[in-house]
Short mmCIF file of C-alpha atoms and ligand atoms in Angstrom, two decimals:
data_model
loop_
_atom_site.label_atom_id
_atom_site.label_comp_id
_atom_site.label_asym_id
_atom_site.label_seq_id
_atom_site.Cartn_x
_atom_site.Cartn_y
_atom_site.Cartn_z
CA MET A 17 -42.70 12.80 -9.51
CA THR A 18 -42.54 9.36 -11.07
CA HIS A 19 -39.24 7.64 -10.79
CA VAL A 20 -37.46 7.31 -14.17
CA PRO A 21 -34.85 4.52 -14.12
CA TRP A 22 -31.45 5.53 -15.47
CA TRP A 23 -31.59 3.15 -18.44
CA ARG A 24 -34.76 4.57 -19.89
CA HIS A 25 -32.96 7.39 -21.74
CA ALA A 26 -29.37 6.26 -21.46
CA VAL A 27 -26.87 6.41 -24.26
CA CYS A 28 -24.89 3.23 -23.91
CA TYR A 29 -21.49 2.82 -25.55
CA GLN A 30 -20.58 -0.69 -26.64
CA ILE A 31 -16.99 -1.70 -25.88
CA TYR A 32 -15.76 -4.66 -27.91
CA VAL A 33 -13.14 -5.47 -25.31
CA ARG A 34 -10.54 -7.12 -27.57
CA SER A 35 -10.44 -4.07 -29.77
CA PHE A 36 -10.77 -1.07 -27.47
CA ALA A 37 -7.45 -0.47 -25.70
CA ASP A 38 -4.50 -2.77 -25.00
CA SER A 39 -2.61 -1.85 -21.82
CA ASP A 40 -0.03 -4.66 -21.83
CA GLY A 41 1.03 -4.80 -25.46
CA ASP A 42 -0.12 -8.35 -26.23
CA GLY A 43 -2.15 -6.96 -29.13
CA ILE A 44 -5.50 -7.65 -27.45
CA GLY A 45 -7.60 -5.04 -25.64
CA ASP A 46 -8.03 -5.53 -21.90
CA LEU A 47 -9.80 -4.23 -18.81
CA ALA A 48 -6.91 -2.05 -17.63
CA GLY A 49 -6.92 -0.48 -21.11
CA ILE A 50 -10.58 0.36 -20.63
CA THR A 51 -9.92 1.85 -17.20
CA ASP A 52 -7.28 4.14 -18.75
CA ARG A 53 -9.76 5.32 -21.35
CA LEU A 54 -12.76 5.85 -19.09
CA PRO A 55 -12.19 9.64 -18.93
CA TYR A 56 -12.50 9.70 -22.76
CA LEU A 57 -15.90 8.00 -22.49
CA ALA A 58 -17.07 10.28 -19.71
CA GLU A 59 -16.04 13.30 -21.79
CA LEU A 60 -17.77 11.87 -24.84
CA GLY A 61 -20.95 12.19 -22.83
CA VAL A 62 -22.36 8.69 -22.80
CA ASP A 63 -24.25 7.43 -19.77
CA ALA A 64 -23.40 3.74 -19.72
CA LEU A 65 -21.04 1.15 -21.11
CA TRP A 66 -21.70 -2.37 -22.37
CA LEU A 67 -18.71 -4.68 -22.29
CA THR A 68 -18.56 -7.75 -24.53
CA PRO A 69 -17.48 -10.97 -22.74
CA PHE A 70 -14.20 -10.91 -20.81
CA TYR A 71 -14.73 -14.18 -18.94
CA ARG A 72 -12.37 -17.15 -19.00
CA SER A 73 -12.64 -18.51 -22.51
CA PRO A 74 -10.60 -20.31 -25.14
CA GLN A 75 -11.78 -17.52 -27.51
CA ALA A 76 -13.31 -19.82 -30.15
CA ASP A 77 -15.84 -17.00 -30.72
CA HIS A 78 -13.79 -14.25 -29.08
CA GLY A 79 -15.30 -14.65 -25.64
CA TYR A 80 -18.81 -15.73 -26.57
CA ASP A 81 -17.61 -19.19 -25.58
CA VAL A 82 -17.36 -19.00 -21.81
CA ALA A 83 -15.40 -21.55 -19.82
CA ASP A 84 -15.89 -19.89 -16.42
CA TYR A 85 -18.65 -17.35 -15.95
CA ARG A 86 -17.27 -16.17 -12.61
CA ASP A 87 -13.74 -15.23 -13.62
CA VAL A 88 -11.94 -12.84 -15.94
CA ASP A 89 -9.74 -14.37 -18.64
CA PRO A 90 -6.05 -13.58 -17.98
CA LEU A 91 -5.99 -12.14 -21.53
CA PHE A 92 -8.18 -9.30 -20.25
CA GLY A 93 -7.12 -8.99 -16.61
CA SER A 94 -8.42 -10.38 -13.35
CA LEU A 95 -11.34 -9.95 -10.99
CA ASP A 96 -9.28 -7.23 -9.28
CA THR A 97 -8.81 -5.29 -12.53
CA PHE A 98 -12.52 -5.72 -13.14
CA ASP A 99 -13.37 -4.28 -9.74
CA ALA A 100 -10.98 -1.36 -10.25
CA MET A 101 -12.50 -0.63 -13.66
CA LEU A 102 -16.06 -0.76 -12.36
CA ALA A 103 -15.24 1.48 -9.39
CA ARG A 104 -13.60 4.06 -11.66
CA ALA A 105 -16.51 3.97 -14.09
CA HIS A 106 -18.93 4.59 -11.25
CA GLU A 107 -16.77 7.44 -9.93
CA LEU A 108 -17.04 9.04 -13.35
CA GLY A 109 -20.81 8.60 -13.34
CA LEU A 110 -20.85 5.81 -15.93
CA LYS A 111 -23.09 2.76 -15.49
CA MET A 112 -21.73 -0.55 -16.68
CA ILE A 113 -23.54 -3.53 -18.14
CA VAL A 114 -21.82 -6.82 -18.94
CA ASP A 115 -22.57 -9.52 -21.48
CA ILE A 116 -24.10 -12.74 -20.24
CA VAL A 117 -24.04 -15.80 -22.52
CA PRO A 118 -26.77 -18.24 -21.41
CA ASN A 119 -27.49 -20.12 -24.62
CA HIS A 120 -24.19 -21.97 -24.71
CA SER A 121 -20.91 -22.32 -22.87
CA SER A 122 -17.44 -23.14 -24.12
CA ASP A 123 -16.60 -26.79 -24.76
CA GLN A 124 -13.88 -26.17 -22.11
CA HIS A 125 -16.48 -25.35 -19.41
CA GLU A 126 -16.22 -27.86 -16.55
CA TRP A 127 -19.81 -28.95 -17.06
CA PHE A 128 -19.16 -29.83 -20.70
CA GLN A 129 -15.93 -31.62 -19.85
CA ALA A 130 -17.87 -33.59 -17.22
CA ALA A 131 -20.53 -34.35 -19.84
CA LEU A 132 -17.91 -35.73 -22.21
CA ALA A 133 -16.46 -37.88 -19.47
CA ALA A 134 -19.89 -39.23 -18.45
CA ALA A 135 -22.06 -41.82 -20.19
CA PRO A 136 -25.00 -41.16 -22.53
CA GLY A 137 -28.14 -40.57 -20.44
CA SER A 138 -26.16 -39.32 -17.42
CA PRO A 139 -27.14 -36.19 -15.46
CA GLU A 140 -23.89 -34.57 -16.68
CA ARG A 141 -24.98 -34.96 -20.31
CA ASP A 142 -28.44 -33.66 -19.51
CA ARG A 143 -27.13 -30.13 -18.85
CA TYR A 144 -26.43 -29.93 -22.60
CA VAL A 145 -28.34 -31.21 -25.62
CA PHE A 146 -26.97 -34.65 -26.42
CA ARG A 147 -28.86 -37.02 -28.76
CA ALA A 148 -28.32 -40.25 -30.67
CA GLY A 149 -27.71 -39.82 -34.37
CA ARG A 150 -29.87 -40.87 -37.27
CA GLY A 151 -29.20 -43.68 -39.71
CA PRO A 152 -28.52 -47.36 -39.03
CA ASP A 153 -25.29 -46.67 -37.11
CA GLY A 154 -26.34 -43.26 -35.74
CA GLY A 155 -23.75 -41.72 -38.01
CA LYS A 156 -25.90 -38.86 -39.18
CA PRO A 157 -26.83 -35.78 -37.04
CA PRO A 158 -30.06 -36.10 -34.98
CA ASN A 159 -31.78 -33.50 -37.18
CA ASN A 160 -30.97 -31.15 -40.04
CA TRP A 161 -30.32 -27.99 -37.99
CA GLN A 162 -27.55 -25.79 -39.37
CA SER A 163 -25.19 -23.70 -37.24
CA VAL A 164 -25.63 -19.94 -37.55
CA PHE A 165 -21.93 -19.88 -38.41
CA GLY A 166 -22.33 -22.45 -41.21
CA GLY A 167 -22.22 -26.26 -41.31
CA PRO A 168 -24.26 -28.71 -39.21
CA ALA A 169 -25.38 -27.64 -35.72
CA TRP A 170 -24.30 -31.03 -34.32
CA THR A 171 -20.94 -32.59 -33.56
CA GLN A 172 -20.42 -36.24 -32.75
CA VAL A 173 -18.43 -37.38 -29.68
CA ASP A 174 -16.37 -40.56 -29.27
CA ASP A 175 -19.19 -42.77 -27.97
CA GLY A 176 -21.38 -41.91 -30.98
CA GLN A 177 -23.75 -39.35 -29.40
CA TRP A 178 -24.07 -35.91 -30.91
CA PHE A 179 -24.25 -32.53 -29.13
CA LEU A 180 -26.07 -29.42 -30.31
CA HIS A 181 -24.28 -26.14 -30.99
CA LEU A 182 -26.26 -23.42 -32.74
CA PHE A 183 -22.98 -21.57 -33.21
CA ASP A 184 -19.40 -22.91 -33.25
CA ALA A 185 -18.63 -26.50 -32.21
CA GLY A 186 -16.73 -24.89 -29.31
CA GLN A 187 -20.07 -23.47 -28.09
CA PRO A 188 -22.34 -26.37 -26.92
CA ASP A 189 -25.94 -25.31 -26.24
CA PHE A 190 -27.23 -25.66 -22.67
CA ASN A 191 -30.40 -27.67 -22.00
CA TRP A 192 -32.64 -25.10 -20.37
CA GLU A 193 -35.21 -27.78 -19.57
CA ASN A 194 -32.82 -28.97 -16.89
CA PRO A 195 -33.49 -26.89 -13.71
CA ALA A 196 -29.79 -27.01 -12.79
CA VAL A 197 -29.07 -24.69 -15.72
CA GLY A 198 -31.56 -22.04 -14.55
CA ASP A 199 -30.23 -22.25 -10.99
CA GLU A 200 -26.67 -21.86 -12.18
CA PHE A 201 -27.50 -18.75 -14.20
CA GLU A 202 -29.34 -17.15 -11.33
CA SER A 203 -26.22 -17.65 -9.25
CA ILE A 204 -24.02 -16.18 -12.04
CA LEU A 205 -26.27 -13.12 -12.31
CA ARG A 206 -26.05 -12.64 -8.56
CA PHE A 207 -22.25 -12.99 -8.64
CA TRP A 208 -21.91 -9.97 -10.96
CA LEU A 209 -24.74 -8.00 -9.40
CA ASP A 210 -23.05 -8.41 -6.04
CA ARG A 211 -19.87 -7.03 -7.60
CA GLY A 212 -21.88 -3.95 -8.58
CA VAL A 213 -22.69 -4.24 -12.29
CA ASP A 214 -25.68 -2.20 -13.39
CA GLY A 215 -27.08 -4.77 -15.79
CA PHE A 216 -26.64 -7.38 -18.48
CA ARG A 217 -26.73 -7.68 -22.22
CA ILE A 218 -28.20 -11.13 -22.87
CA ASP A 219 -26.54 -12.94 -25.77
CA VAL A 220 -28.87 -14.90 -28.08
CA ALA A 221 -31.72 -14.24 -25.66
CA HIS A 222 -34.20 -15.78 -28.09
CA GLY A 223 -32.35 -19.10 -28.38
CA LEU A 224 -32.48 -20.74 -24.97
CA ALA A 225 -35.61 -22.89 -25.45
CA LYS A 226 -35.87 -25.40 -28.29
CA ALA A 227 -39.12 -26.80 -29.68
CA PRO A 228 -40.08 -30.18 -28.19
CA GLY A 229 -38.79 -33.06 -30.25
CA LEU A 230 -36.22 -30.87 -32.04
CA PRO A 231 -38.06 -31.05 -35.40
CA ASP A 232 -36.31 -30.61 -38.75
CA VAL A 233 -36.33 -27.21 -40.49
CA GLU A 234 -37.46 -26.50 -44.04
CA TYR A 235 -34.36 -24.55 -44.93
CA GLU A 236 -34.50 -24.40 -48.71
CA THR A 237 -37.85 -22.67 -48.88
CA LEU A 238 -37.06 -20.25 -46.10
CA ARG A 239 -33.59 -18.77 -46.54
CA GLY A 240 -33.76 -15.02 -47.13
CA ALA A 241 -31.07 -13.82 -49.49
CA ASP A 242 -30.50 -10.26 -48.49
CA ASP A 243 -31.24 -9.96 -44.80
CA LEU A 244 -28.58 -8.22 -42.72
CA SER A 245 -29.20 -10.02 -39.47
CA PRO A 246 -26.31 -12.19 -38.24
CA THR A 247 -28.61 -15.14 -38.65
CA GLY A 248 -28.94 -14.20 -42.34
CA LEU A 249 -32.64 -14.95 -42.32
CA SER A 250 -35.81 -13.27 -43.46
CA ALA A 251 -38.60 -12.60 -40.99
CA GLU A 252 -40.58 -15.62 -42.22
CA ALA A 253 -37.56 -17.85 -41.84
CA LEU A 254 -36.85 -16.60 -38.33
CA ALA A 255 -40.46 -17.26 -37.34
CA ALA A 256 -40.25 -20.84 -38.56
CA ARG A 257 -37.10 -21.85 -36.69
CA PRO A 258 -37.76 -24.39 -33.88
CA TYR A 259 -34.87 -22.98 -31.89
CA TRP A 260 -35.63 -19.27 -31.92
CA ASP A 261 -38.19 -17.42 -29.83
CA GLN A 262 -39.91 -20.43 -28.30
CA PRO A 263 -42.49 -19.58 -25.61
CA ALA A 264 -40.44 -21.15 -22.79
CA VAL A 265 -37.70 -18.49 -22.99
CA HIS A 266 -40.05 -16.06 -21.29
CA GLU A 267 -40.13 -18.08 -18.08
CA VAL A 268 -36.38 -17.59 -17.87
CA TYR A 269 -36.67 -13.82 -18.12
CA GLN A 270 -39.50 -13.62 -15.62
CA ARG A 271 -37.16 -15.26 -13.16
CA TRP A 272 -34.31 -12.89 -14.11
CA HIS A 273 -36.70 -9.98 -13.59
CA ARG A 274 -37.26 -11.10 -10.03
CA VAL A 275 -33.48 -11.39 -9.47
CA LEU A 276 -32.80 -7.89 -10.85
CA ARG A 277 -35.62 -6.40 -8.82
CA SER A 278 -34.17 -7.79 -5.63
CA TYR A 279 -31.21 -5.37 -5.97
CA GLU A 280 -31.05 -1.61 -5.41
CA GLY A 281 -30.29 0.79 -8.24
CA ASP A 282 -32.58 -0.07 -11.16
CA ARG A 283 -30.49 -2.98 -12.36
CA MET A 284 -31.50 -3.98 -15.85
CA ALA A 285 -31.08 -6.45 -18.69
CA ILE A 286 -31.33 -6.00 -22.42
CA ALA A 287 -32.12 -8.88 -24.75
CA GLU A 288 -30.30 -9.61 -27.95
CA ALA A 289 -33.33 -11.18 -29.60
CA TRP A 290 -33.48 -11.47 -33.38
CA VAL A 291 -37.20 -12.00 -33.65
CA PRO A 292 -39.39 -11.29 -36.66
CA THR A 293 -42.11 -8.93 -35.54
CA ALA A 294 -42.82 -5.99 -33.30
CA GLU A 295 -45.13 -8.17 -31.21
CA ALA A 296 -42.40 -10.76 -30.75
CA ILE A 297 -39.95 -8.11 -29.47
CA ALA A 298 -42.59 -6.68 -27.18
CA ARG A 299 -42.97 -10.01 -25.40
CA TYR A 300 -39.38 -9.70 -24.07
CA VAL A 301 -40.08 -6.30 -22.48
CA ARG A 302 -43.39 -6.98 -20.74
CA PRO A 303 -43.52 -5.41 -17.29
CA ASP A 304 -42.50 -8.65 -15.55
CA GLU A 305 -39.67 -9.49 -17.97
CA LEU A 306 -36.66 -7.60 -19.25
CA GLN A 307 -36.16 -3.86 -19.18
CA GLN A 308 -35.07 -3.57 -22.81
CA ALA A 309 -34.59 -5.49 -26.04
CA PHE A 310 -32.34 -4.39 -28.86
CA ASN A 311 -34.36 -2.95 -31.68
CA PHE A 312 -32.50 -4.10 -34.78
CA LEU A 313 -34.88 -2.56 -37.30
CA TRP A 314 -32.71 0.48 -37.97
CA LEU A 315 -29.58 -1.57 -38.29
CA GLN A 316 -31.31 -3.54 -41.03
CA ALA A 317 -32.64 -0.50 -42.89
CA ASP A 318 -31.02 1.06 -45.97
CA TRP A 319 -30.32 4.78 -46.34
CA SER A 320 -33.93 5.48 -47.15
CA ALA A 321 -36.42 7.96 -45.70
CA ALA A 322 -39.28 5.52 -46.37
CA GLN A 323 -37.48 2.75 -44.49
CA PHE A 324 -36.60 5.10 -41.63
CA ARG A 325 -40.24 6.07 -41.30
CA THR A 326 -41.22 2.40 -41.11
CA VAL A 327 -38.56 1.79 -38.47
CA LEU A 328 -39.96 4.59 -36.37
CA VAL A 329 -43.59 3.51 -36.64
CA ASP A 330 -42.85 -0.17 -36.05
CA THR A 331 -40.62 0.53 -33.10
CA PHE A 332 -43.23 2.51 -31.22
CA ALA A 333 -45.88 -0.03 -32.17
CA ALA A 334 -43.75 -2.67 -30.45
CA VAL A 335 -42.97 -0.92 -27.19
CA GLU A 336 -45.95 1.32 -26.51
CA PRO A 337 -48.50 -1.44 -25.76
CA VAL A 338 -46.25 -2.82 -23.02
CA ASP A 339 -45.07 0.63 -21.83
CA ALA A 340 -41.46 -0.21 -22.55
CA SER A 341 -38.90 2.32 -23.75
CA PRO A 342 -37.52 1.97 -27.26
CA THR A 343 -33.88 1.25 -28.05
CA TRP A 344 -32.00 2.35 -31.13
CA VAL A 345 -29.00 0.64 -32.68
CA LEU A 346 -27.11 1.66 -35.81
CA ALA A 347 -24.27 -0.88 -35.49
CA ASN A 348 -22.59 -3.48 -33.32
CA HIS A 349 -19.74 -5.97 -33.48
CA ASP A 350 -21.73 -8.43 -35.65
CA VAL A 351 -22.72 -6.26 -38.59
CA ILE A 352 -21.21 -4.01 -41.26
CA ARG A 353 -20.40 -0.55 -39.95
CA ALA A 354 -23.04 2.07 -40.71
CA ALA A 355 -20.80 4.28 -42.89
CA THR A 356 -20.16 1.34 -45.22
CA ARG A 357 -23.71 0.03 -45.10
CA TYR A 358 -24.92 3.47 -46.21
CA GLY A 359 -22.76 3.35 -49.36
CA GLY A 360 -19.22 3.89 -48.09
CA GLY A 361 -16.79 6.72 -48.89
CA PRO A 362 -17.44 10.32 -47.82
CA ALA A 363 -21.18 9.98 -48.57
CA GLY A 364 -21.41 6.92 -46.34
CA VAL A 365 -19.75 8.78 -43.47
CA SER A 366 -22.05 11.81 -43.92
CA ARG A 367 -25.06 9.54 -43.89
CA ALA A 368 -23.88 7.70 -40.79
CA ARG A 369 -23.45 11.07 -39.07
CA ALA A 370 -26.93 12.10 -40.09
CA ALA A 371 -28.42 8.81 -38.91
CA ALA A 372 -26.62 9.20 -35.57
CA LEU A 373 -28.20 12.64 -35.12
CA ALA A 374 -31.62 11.15 -35.80
CA MET A 375 -31.04 8.29 -33.36
CA LEU A 376 -29.85 10.64 -30.63
CA ALA A 377 -32.91 12.87 -31.03
CA LEU A 378 -35.30 10.06 -30.25
CA PRO A 379 -36.67 9.10 -26.84
CA GLY A 380 -35.48 5.87 -25.30
CA SER A 381 -31.98 4.63 -25.19
CA ALA A 382 -29.37 4.58 -27.92
CA TYR A 383 -26.55 2.05 -28.25
CA VAL A 384 -23.41 3.45 -29.88
CA TYR A 385 -20.80 0.98 -31.15
CA GLN A 386 -17.17 1.85 -30.44
CA GLY A 387 -15.58 3.67 -33.34
CA ASP A 388 -18.85 4.98 -34.73
CA GLU A 389 -18.06 8.20 -32.91
CA LEU A 390 -14.92 8.35 -35.07
CA GLY A 391 -16.77 7.68 -38.32
CA LEU A 392 -14.92 4.41 -38.90
CA SER A 393 -15.86 2.32 -41.92
CA GLN A 394 -15.84 -1.41 -42.38
CA VAL A 395 -12.31 -2.69 -43.11
CA ASP A 396 -11.62 -5.25 -45.80
CA VAL A 397 -9.62 -7.84 -43.85
CA ALA A 398 -7.28 -10.07 -45.89
CA GLU A 399 -8.25 -13.72 -45.84
CA SER A 400 -4.99 -14.62 -44.12
CA ASP A 401 -5.82 -12.25 -41.26
CA ARG A 402 -9.46 -13.27 -40.68
CA GLN A 403 -10.22 -14.79 -37.31
CA ASP A 404 -13.99 -14.90 -37.01
CA PRO A 405 -15.43 -18.45 -36.69
CA THR A 406 -18.16 -17.43 -39.15
CA TRP A 407 -15.44 -17.22 -41.79
CA ARG A 408 -13.74 -20.44 -40.68
CA ARG A 409 -17.01 -22.37 -40.78
CA GLY A 410 -17.92 -21.14 -44.25
CA GLY A 411 -20.71 -18.84 -43.06
CA GLY A 412 -19.51 -15.75 -45.03
CA VAL A 413 -16.57 -13.33 -44.95
CA GLY A 414 -16.83 -12.98 -41.21
CA ARG A 415 -17.25 -10.06 -38.87
CA ASP A 416 -13.59 -9.04 -38.40
CA GLY A 417 -14.02 -5.92 -40.55
CA CYS A 418 -16.07 -4.11 -37.88
CA ARG A 419 -13.81 -5.25 -35.03
CA ILE A 420 -10.51 -3.58 -35.98
CA PRO A 421 -8.69 -2.13 -32.93
CA ILE A 422 -9.51 1.52 -32.31
CA PRO A 423 -7.08 4.23 -33.48
CA TRP A 424 -6.33 6.55 -30.55
CA ALA A 425 -3.35 8.57 -31.69
CA GLY A 426 -0.20 8.68 -33.79
CA ASP A 427 0.52 8.20 -37.45
CA GLU A 428 1.13 4.48 -37.66
CA PRO A 429 -0.19 1.22 -36.18
CA PRO A 430 -0.95 0.48 -33.39
CA PHE A 431 -2.24 4.09 -33.31
CA GLY A 432 -2.12 4.15 -29.53
CA PHE A 433 -4.33 1.05 -29.24
CA GLY A 434 -1.37 -0.59 -27.51
CA PRO A 435 2.16 0.46 -26.58
CA ALA A 436 4.41 1.48 -29.49
CA GLY A 437 5.73 -1.57 -31.31
CA SER A 438 2.85 -3.85 -30.28
CA VAL A 439 0.93 -5.63 -32.99
CA PRO A 440 -2.88 -5.46 -32.81
CA TRP A 441 -4.71 -8.78 -33.21
CA LEU A 442 -6.26 -7.51 -36.44
CA PRO A 443 -4.27 -5.18 -38.70
CA GLN A 444 -5.34 -1.53 -38.79
CA PRO A 445 -5.53 0.14 -42.23
CA ALA A 446 -2.57 2.48 -41.82
CA SER A 447 -3.11 5.17 -44.41
CA VAL A 448 -6.86 5.61 -43.82
CA TRP A 449 -6.88 5.57 -40.06
CA GLU A 450 -4.17 8.14 -39.52
CA ASN A 451 -6.71 10.91 -39.90
CA LEU A 452 -9.43 9.15 -37.96
CA SER A 453 -7.70 8.68 -34.60
CA VAL A 454 -9.15 10.26 -31.48
CA ALA A 455 -6.14 12.60 -31.25
CA SER A 456 -6.54 13.80 -34.82
CA GLN A 457 -10.26 14.47 -34.37
CA ASP A 458 -10.06 15.90 -30.85
CA ASP A 459 -9.82 19.60 -31.64
CA ASP A 460 -11.32 19.53 -35.11
CA PRO A 461 -14.70 21.31 -34.95
CA ASP A 462 -15.90 19.41 -38.02
CA SER A 463 -14.86 15.91 -36.94
CA THR A 464 -17.28 13.07 -36.29
CA LEU A 465 -15.98 12.93 -32.74
CA THR A 466 -16.84 16.57 -32.17
CA LEU A 467 -20.28 15.96 -33.64
CA TYR A 468 -20.97 13.08 -31.24
CA ARG A 469 -19.72 15.12 -28.28
CA SER A 470 -21.96 18.06 -29.24
CA ALA A 471 -24.97 15.84 -29.90
CA LEU A 472 -24.59 14.02 -26.59
CA GLN A 473 -24.14 17.28 -24.69
CA GLN A 474 -27.17 18.83 -26.38
CA ARG A 475 -29.18 15.70 -25.76
CA ARG A 476 -28.40 15.94 -22.04
CA SER A 477 -29.40 19.54 -21.80
CA LEU A 478 -32.54 19.14 -23.92
CA LEU A 479 -33.70 15.95 -22.28
CA PRO A 480 -35.44 17.48 -19.25
CA HIS A 481 -37.53 19.58 -21.61
CA LEU A 482 -38.57 16.78 -23.91
CA GLY A 483 -41.40 14.30 -23.71
CA ASP A 484 -41.52 10.79 -25.10
CA ARG A 485 -44.09 11.35 -27.81
CA VAL A 486 -42.83 11.40 -31.40
CA THR A 487 -44.73 12.22 -34.56
CA LEU A 488 -43.61 11.90 -38.14
CA VAL A 489 -43.49 15.25 -39.94
CA ASP A 490 -44.45 15.41 -43.59
CA ARG A 491 -42.08 17.87 -45.27
CA GLY A 492 -43.72 17.32 -48.64
CA ASP A 493 -40.79 15.30 -49.97
CA ALA A 494 -40.73 11.50 -49.85
CA ASP A 495 -36.95 11.50 -49.50
CA VAL A 496 -37.03 13.51 -46.29
CA PHE A 497 -37.29 11.72 -42.98
CA ALA A 498 -38.50 14.16 -40.35
CA PHE A 499 -40.01 13.79 -36.93
CA ALA A 500 -40.96 16.01 -34.03
CA ARG A 501 -40.42 15.15 -30.41
CA ALA A 502 -43.01 16.61 -28.14
CA ALA A 503 -42.08 18.92 -25.28
CA ALA A 504 -42.32 17.74 -21.69
CA THR A 505 -44.94 20.41 -21.08
CA PRO A 506 -46.88 22.39 -23.70
CA ASP A 507 -45.07 25.67 -22.98
CA GLN A 508 -41.62 24.23 -23.58
CA PRO A 509 -39.87 24.01 -26.92
CA ALA A 510 -39.92 20.68 -28.71
CA LEU A 511 -37.34 19.24 -31.08
CA VAL A 512 -37.63 18.59 -34.81
CA CYS A 513 -35.11 16.40 -36.60
CA VAL A 514 -34.87 16.44 -40.38
CA VAL A 515 -32.80 13.97 -42.40
CA ASN A 516 -32.33 14.44 -46.13
CA CYS A 517 -32.03 11.04 -47.81
CA GLY A 518 -32.55 12.49 -51.28
CA VAL A 519 -30.13 13.82 -53.88
CA ALA A 520 -31.11 17.50 -53.82
CA ALA A 521 -31.02 20.11 -51.05
CA VAL A 522 -34.39 20.73 -49.38
CA PRO A 523 -35.73 23.89 -47.76
CA VAL A 524 -35.67 24.08 -43.97
CA ASP A 525 -35.82 27.88 -43.55
CA ASP A 526 -39.29 27.68 -42.01
CA LEU A 527 -37.75 25.80 -39.06
CA GLY A 528 -35.38 28.63 -38.07
CA GLU A 529 -31.73 28.24 -37.17
CA PRO A 530 -30.63 24.67 -36.51
CA ILE A 531 -29.48 23.78 -33.00
CA LEU A 532 -27.10 21.24 -34.43
CA THR A 533 -26.30 19.84 -37.87
CA SER A 534 -24.58 16.65 -38.95
CA GLY A 535 -21.65 18.38 -40.64
CA PRO A 536 -20.10 21.53 -42.04
CA GLY A 537 -22.31 23.00 -44.78
CA ALA A 538 -25.22 20.73 -43.86
CA VAL A 539 -27.49 23.75 -43.74
CA SER A 540 -26.79 26.79 -45.89
CA ASP A 541 -29.07 29.43 -47.34
CA GLY A 542 -32.00 27.83 -45.57
CA GLU A 543 -31.51 24.46 -47.23
CA LEU A 544 -30.50 21.08 -45.86
CA ALA A 545 -27.94 19.32 -48.06
CA PRO A 546 -28.35 15.71 -49.21
CA ASP A 547 -26.98 13.07 -46.81
CA ALA A 548 -27.30 15.51 -43.91
CA ALA A 549 -29.49 16.05 -40.86
CA GLY A 550 -30.35 18.90 -38.54
CA TRP A 551 -31.96 19.44 -35.17
CA PHE A 552 -34.33 22.40 -34.98
CA ARG A 553 -36.47 23.89 -32.27
CA ALA A 554 -40.14 23.74 -32.99
CA GLY A 555 -42.72 26.14 -31.63
C1 NOJ B 25 -24.31 -12.85 -30.64
C2 NOJ B 25 -23.00 -12.14 -30.44
O1 NOJ B 25 -23.23 -10.76 -30.60
C3 NOJ B 25 -22.06 -12.72 -31.43
O2 NOJ B 25 -20.86 -11.97 -31.54
C4 NOJ B 25 -21.81 -14.15 -31.10
O3 NOJ B 25 -20.99 -14.73 -32.08
C5 NOJ B 25 -23.11 -14.94 -31.02
N1 NOJ B 25 -24.12 -14.23 -30.31
C6 NOJ B 25 -22.91 -16.27 -30.35
O4 NOJ B 25 -22.67 -16.12 -28.98
#
């Protein structure tokens, strides 16, 4: 039998560490908090966990500004608490992947501090992107690049040079043309692989290489108004950026492939690459590069059967030619939660549940963002409470609303996120979340938590019988998104998933009794209700 690596069909749960569980009452989630909650995740039925950055960091971008890649920030614990957490996860059968941030460090990183202390043109400065400014006195930035978080992508230092930061000024970009940077990251990967991690999520994987000469960008003609990507850009605009998806990034990932392959246990890496086309994504998952790339198509789609069909077709078009497995993502810590994106209120939650069933019926691996299994919606965070640098830099309302600490139990904040009396780093919406905590959903057969548990359990038991081939099914109604997943062998039952994105119930009686539906009353009298989904056995 051919060997199937664990990640190929894994359901991976994303832990936004600050907001998952706070063991010491400082209001910020930590690694010991995660360890305490691992049994919950094992019981939920996921296969793997992805942890957002917990390294030493001044937290200018909540950990995506790393000051020491080989240590745990005291806010979150220590290397010992990390080891204990990883060991416990492995005991429970959970794989663990960690975030790696290679595009930029923190301005507090010792290399950047050394760069500031050294002269222009020095080897210390060459590990970052320092340039002279424009204008007679060099008082203008070296080019017109804008930070993803708003404002110029350059900040001037005391001696007049400017340094590049595609994100916050506390996140200077590395110069990947300098071989010392590549060597350092290989050593960092090995540090965590030696500790036993199962893989990496690569932050801004498409950003490491910049076009030679750092040419200006034609921003005005290219900005897309209504794109949901964190970069806020249309596909055309993304394609025209001299700092995204440059050919040289692929040499980095070929090297990382060789590093991962030198370890036992199917270690893997998944790219966060916001690139415009299926072909561009496919380049990151060629056989000698990364194992996976996030597929953000679904996360950018509306509640629309036509758009869901396009997502499906485009996704397979991207991965099949390079024999990679697809990934599916409905939400993460950078975007508006699915229930809100799909219209909010009870309908938004029903739709998010239905979309989750569709995602979990598909081959490949699914990434579930913490709190989606509770049906959480985006929270409107008061301006005085907002902490995201996107907000501070004028790049929009910020991403705090999808990062609210998780409600575990109880009828008032902190809802078991931390010890009683502790104050979570972002306020939880008291009245709404009381009924959404893990404890309140635990024994409720109709809760979103119960739905996720059932879907994950069913997925596990069905998986051995299912193949990877998927075909769209035409149910004779443009508002119905339906697909069939082939059986592993012709004599085994296959799976059909039907999602009703329309406003009227649709007949499904020809498909027999559903194996699972997205909510109470989703299927009655042989009809699938609007905003609902069902799994059926075909054949
Ligand atoms: C993508 C991460 O998901 C996001 O949270 C972060 O702000 C940027 N990369 C910069 O590291």
